[in-house]
Amino acid sequence: MGSINARSVLLQATQSDAFSQIQNDILLSSSLWVNIALAGVSILVFVYMGQNITSGRARLIWGATLMIPLVSISSYLGLASGLTVGFIEMPAGHALAGQEVMSQWGRYLTWALSTPMILLALGLLADVDRGSLFTVIAADIGMCVTGLAAALITSSYLFRWAFYLISCAFFAVVLYALLAEWSTAAAEAGTSEIFGTLRVLTIVLWLGYPIVWALGVEGLALVQSPGLTSWGYSGLDILAKYVFAFLLLRWVAANERTVATSRSEAAPSSAPADD
């Protein structure tokens, strides 16, 4: 019982310390509260934009799109409160070896829940088959989970980079699908124009996340400011989530007939016609 109480006190102290440090760092706190505000506005806008969408496939896209800011606002509130923020001591070999640094591990939880919604919306837009959709989403979740492992490991600097490389390998699966398989499917589904725009936006912005990781305190520590690192992630989130979702939902609302019917439903029946 005593050890449980001690851990509870330590957890509370860590949350209190994180909350105080966040509130006292204008750059850091603004990177969180700006996202909370934008996520709240996005939820209201997306609900309004989707109120006249009626077809099944279009509503699935709308539902996946709406989940993006819903997940984000919950996650950023967790970060701002200190609930999903901790302090870890960097291992030997790291540029800040032996020093305690802030870890915003809650971001990985956000990405593990929100990025699958982005891929689900893109997959539905391109009308890809379920097997491909499952594989890509599973790889995306694997990317986020191994990224979390890379961020939290304190026993070995080598293992941090090993998990980072594994995360990048999962990311390569996602990139291949977006660049090759899903582009072909989108062309067949008649959504290639908007899919191409969203694909470029997604690929370019998602490539920024591992770069921020590598340059920040989690990787090479070339940038040691928690506020700058947080803004790097937050800026990418703003474009990769809210701007992405707005562009997608606006197109779907204006072109619902195009996405209303899947290719399999549109294909003529193979059953013989009656004489």
Coordinates of C-alpha atoms in Angstrom, one line a residue:
M1 CA 0.0 0.0 0.0
G2 CA 2.9 2.3 0.8
S3 CA 4.5 1.8 -2.5
I4 CA 1.2 2.5 -4.3
N5 CA 0.7 5.7 -2.4
A6 CA 4.3 6.8 -3.2
R7 CA 3.8 6.2 -6.9
S8 CA 0.5 8.2 -6.7
V9 CA 2.3 11.1 -5.1
L10 CA 5.1 10.9 -7.6
L11 CA 2.7 10.9 -10.5
Q12 CA 0.8 13.9 -9.1
A13 CA 4.1 15.7 -8.5
T14 CA 5.1 15.0 -12.1
Q15 CA 1.8 16.3 -13.4
S16 CA 2.1 19.4 -11.2
D17 CA 5.7 20.1 -12.3
A18 CA 4.7 19.6 -16.0
F19 CA 1.7 21.9 -15.7
S20 CA 3.8 24.6 -14.0
Q21 CA 6.6 24.4 -16.6
I22 CA 4.1 24.5 -19.5
Q23 CA 2.3 27.5 -18.1
N24 CA 5.5 29.4 -17.4
D25 CA 6.8 28.8 -20.9
I26 CA 4.7 31.1 -23.3
L27 CA 6.1 29.4 -26.4
L28 CA 5.3 26.0 -25.1
S29 CA 1.8 26.8 -23.7
S30 CA 0.8 28.7 -26.8
S31 CA 1.7 25.7 -29.0
L32 CA -0.9 23.7 -27.1
W33 CA -3.7 26.3 -26.6
V34 CA -3.7 27.4 -30.2
N35 CA -4.3 23.8 -31.2
I36 CA -7.1 23.5 -28.6
A37 CA -8.8 26.6 -30.0
L38 CA -8.4 25.5 -33.6
A39 CA -9.7 22.0 -32.9
G40 CA -12.8 23.4 -31.2
V41 CA -13.5 25.7 -34.1
S42 CA -12.9 22.8 -36.6
I43 CA -15.4 20.6 -34.8
L44 CA -18.1 23.2 -35.1
V45 CA -17.3 24.0 -38.7
F46 CA -17.1 20.3 -39.7
V47 CA -20.5 19.5 -38.0
Y48 CA -22.0 22.4 -40.0
M49 CA -20.4 21.3 -43.3
G50 CA -21.6 17.7 -42.9
Q51 CA -25.2 18.4 -42.0
N52 CA -26.5 17.9 -45.5
I53 CA -24.4 14.9 -46.4
T54 CA -26.7 11.8 -46.7
S55 CA -25.0 9.0 -48.7
G56 CA -23.4 6.2 -46.8
R57 CA -19.8 6.4 -48.1
A58 CA -19.7 10.2 -47.9
R59 CA -21.0 10.1 -44.3
L60 CA -18.3 7.6 -43.4
I61 CA -15.7 10.1 -44.8
W62 CA -17.4 12.9 -42.8
G63 CA -17.4 10.8 -39.7
A64 CA -13.7 10.0 -40.0
T65 CA -12.9 13.6 -40.7
L66 CA -14.9 14.8 -37.7
M67 CA -13.0 12.4 -35.4
I68 CA -9.7 14.2 -36.3
P69 CA -10.3 17.4 -34.3
L70 CA -12.3 15.5 -31.6
V71 CA -9.3 13.4 -30.9
S72 CA -6.9 16.3 -31.1
I73 CA -8.8 18.6 -28.7
S74 CA -8.8 15.8 -26.1
S75 CA -5.2 15.1 -26.6
Y76 CA -4.1 18.7 -26.4
L77 CA -6.1 19.3 -23.2
G78 CA -4.2 16.3 -21.8
L79 CA -0.9 17.9 -22.7
A80 CA -1.8 21.4 -21.4
S81 CA -2.9 19.9 -18.1
G82 CA 0.3 17.9 -17.7
L83 CA -1.6 14.6 -17.7
T84 CA 0.2 13.2 -20.7
V85 CA 3.5 14.9 -20.1
G86 CA 6.5 13.4 -18.2
F87 CA 10.1 13.9 -17.4
I88 CA 12.7 11.3 -18.5
E89 CA 16.5 11.1 -18.0
M90 CA 18.4 10.7 -21.2
P91 CA 20.7 7.6 -21.6
A92 CA 24.5 7.6 -22.1
G93 CA 25.5 8.6 -25.6
H94 CA 22.7 11.2 -26.0
A95 CA 23.7 14.9 -26.3
L96 CA 21.8 15.5 -23.0
A97 CA 22.9 12.3 -21.2
G98 CA 22.0 12.3 -17.6
Q99 CA 19.8 15.3 -17.8
E100 CA 16.0 15.2 -17.2
V101 CA 14.0 16.5 -20.2
M102 CA 10.3 16.9 -20.8
S103 CA 8.6 14.2 -22.9
Q104 CA 5.2 15.1 -24.4
W105 CA 4.4 11.4 -24.8
G106 CA 0.7 12.2 -25.2
R107 CA 1.3 13.3 -28.8
Y108 CA 2.0 9.7 -29.8
L109 CA -1.3 8.7 -28.3
T110 CA -3.0 11.4 -30.4
W111 CA -1.3 10.3 -33.6
A112 CA -2.2 6.7 -32.9
L113 CA -5.8 7.6 -32.8
S114 CA -6.1 10.6 -35.3
T115 CA -3.8 9.5 -38.1
P116 CA -5.8 6.3 -38.7
M117 CA -8.8 8.5 -39.2
I118 CA -6.9 10.5 -41.8
L119 CA -6.0 7.4 -43.7
L120 CA -9.5 6.0 -43.3
A121 CA -10.9 9.1 -44.9
L122 CA -8.3 8.9 -47.7
G123 CA -8.9 5.3 -48.3
L124 CA -12.7 5.8 -48.5
L125 CA -12.2 8.7 -50.8
A126 CA -10.1 6.5 -53.1
D127 CA -12.4 3.5 -52.6
V128 CA -9.6 1.1 -51.9
D129 CA -10.2 -2.5 -50.9
R130 CA -10.6 -3.4 -47.3
G131 CA -7.4 -5.5 -47.2
S132 CA -5.3 -2.5 -48.3
L133 CA -7.1 -0.2 -46.0
F134 CA -6.5 -2.5 -43.0
T135 CA -2.8 -3.0 -43.8
V136 CA -2.0 0.7 -44.2
I137 CA -3.9 1.6 -41.0
A138 CA -2.2 -1.2 -39.1
A139 CA 1.2 0.0 -40.3
D140 CA 0.3 3.6 -39.3
I141 CA -0.5 2.5 -35.8
G142 CA 2.7 0.5 -35.7
M143 CA 4.5 3.6 -36.7
C144 CA 3.0 5.6 -33.8
V145 CA 3.6 2.9 -31.2
T146 CA 7.2 2.3 -32.1
G147 CA 7.7 6.1 -32.3
L148 CA 6.4 6.3 -28.7
A149 CA 8.9 3.5 -27.7
A150 CA 11.8 5.5 -29.3
A151 CA 10.7 8.6 -27.3
L152 CA 10.4 6.9 -23.9
I153 CA 13.4 4.4 -23.8
T154 CA 16.0 5.6 -21.3
S155 CA 18.0 2.5 -20.9
S156 CA 19.9 2.7 -24.2
Y157 CA 20.5 5.5 -26.8
L158 CA 21.0 2.8 -29.5
F159 CA 17.5 1.3 -28.8
R160 CA 16.0 4.8 -29.2
W161 CA 17.3 5.0 -32.7
A162 CA 16.5 1.3 -33.4
F163 CA 12.8 2.0 -32.6
Y164 CA 13.0 5.2 -34.6
L165 CA 14.2 3.3 -37.7
I166 CA 11.4 0.7 -37.2
S167 CA 8.9 3.5 -37.0
C168 CA 10.2 4.9 -40.3
A169 CA 9.9 1.4 -41.9
F170 CA 6.2 1.3 -41.0
F171 CA 6.0 4.8 -42.4
A172 CA 7.5 3.6 -45.7
V173 CA 4.5 1.2 -46.0
V174 CA 2.1 4.1 -45.7
L175 CA 4.0 6.1 -48.2
Y176 CA 4.0 3.3 -50.7
A177 CA 0.3 2.9 -50.5
L178 CA -0.4 6.6 -50.9
L179 CA 2.0 7.0 -53.8
A180 CA 1.2 3.8 -55.7
E181 CA -1.8 1.6 -54.9
W182 CA -4.2 4.3 -53.6
S183 CA -3.5 6.7 -56.4
T184 CA -4.6 4.1 -58.9
A185 CA -7.7 3.3 -57.0
A186 CA -8.6 7.1 -56.7
A187 CA -8.3 7.4 -60.5
E188 CA -10.7 4.6 -61.0
A189 CA -13.1 6.0 -58.4
G190 CA -13.1 9.4 -60.1
T191 CA -11.6 11.2 -57.1
S192 CA -8.0 11.5 -58.3
E193 CA -7.9 15.3 -58.4
I194 CA -8.7 15.9 -54.7
F195 CA -6.9 12.8 -53.7
G196 CA -3.7 14.0 -55.4
T197 CA -3.9 17.3 -53.5
L198 CA -4.5 15.6 -50.2
R199 CA -1.8 13.0 -50.8
V200 CA 0.9 15.6 -51.5
L201 CA -0.2 17.5 -48.4
T202 CA -0.2 14.4 -46.2
I203 CA 3.2 13.1 -47.5
V204 CA 5.0 16.4 -47.2
L205 CA 3.7 17.2 -43.7
W206 CA 4.1 13.7 -42.3
L207 CA 7.7 13.7 -43.4
G208 CA 8.2 16.6 -41.1
Y209 CA 7.4 14.6 -37.9
P210 CA 10.4 12.3 -38.0
I211 CA 12.6 15.3 -38.9
V212 CA 11.4 17.3 -35.8
W213 CA 12.0 14.2 -33.7
A214 CA 15.5 13.7 -35.0
L215 CA 16.4 17.4 -34.5
G216 CA 14.7 17.8 -31.1
V217 CA 15.6 16.7 -27.6
E218 CA 14.3 13.2 -28.3
G219 CA 16.9 12.6 -31.1
L220 CA 20.1 14.6 -31.7
A221 CA 19.1 17.5 -29.5
L222 CA 20.2 20.1 -32.1
V223 CA 17.0 22.0 -31.0
Q224 CA 16.8 21.8 -27.2
S225 CA 13.9 24.3 -26.6
P226 CA 10.7 22.4 -25.6
G227 CA 8.7 25.3 -26.9
L228 CA 10.3 25.2 -30.4
T229 CA 10.0 21.5 -30.6
S230 CA 6.3 21.6 -29.5
W231 CA 5.6 24.3 -32.1
G232 CA 7.2 22.1 -34.7
Y233 CA 4.8 19.3 -34.0
S234 CA 1.8 21.7 -33.4
G235 CA 2.4 23.5 -36.7
L236 CA 2.5 20.2 -38.6
D237 CA -0.7 19.2 -36.8
I238 CA -2.6 22.3 -37.8
L239 CA -1.8 21.7 -41.5
A240 CA -2.0 17.9 -41.5
K241 CA -5.2 17.7 -39.5
Y242 CA -7.4 20.8 -39.6
V243 CA -6.5 22.1 -43.1
F244 CA -6.4 18.6 -44.5
A245 CA -9.8 17.8 -43.0
F246 CA -11.4 21.1 -44.2
L247 CA -10.2 20.6 -47.8
L248 CA -11.4 17.0 -47.8
L249 CA -14.8 17.7 -46.3
R250 CA -15.5 20.8 -48.5
W251 CA -14.8 18.7 -51.6
V252 CA -17.0 15.8 -50.4
A253 CA -19.9 18.1 -49.6
A254 CA -19.7 19.6 -53.0
N255 CA -19.2 16.3 -54.9
E256 CA -21.3 13.9 -52.9
R257 CA -22.6 12.2 -56.0
T258 CA -19.1 11.2 -57.0
V259 CA -18.3 9.5 -53.7
A260 CA -21.9 8.2 -53.1
T261 CA -21.4 4.9 -54.8
S262 CA -18.4 2.6 -54.6
R263 CA -16.9 1.0 -57.7
S264 CA -18.2 -2.5 -56.6
E265 CA -21.7 -1.1 -56.3
A266 CA -21.5 0.8 -59.6
A267 CA -20.2 -2.3 -61.5
P268 CA -22.9 -4.2 -63.5
S269 CA -24.1 -7.4 -62.0
S270 CA -22.5 -10.6 -63.2
A271 CA -25.7 -12.5 -62.8
P272 CA -27.4 -13.5 -66.1
A273 CA -30.3 -11.3 -67.1
D274 CA -33.8 -12.8 -67.5
D275 CA -34.9 -13.5 -71.0

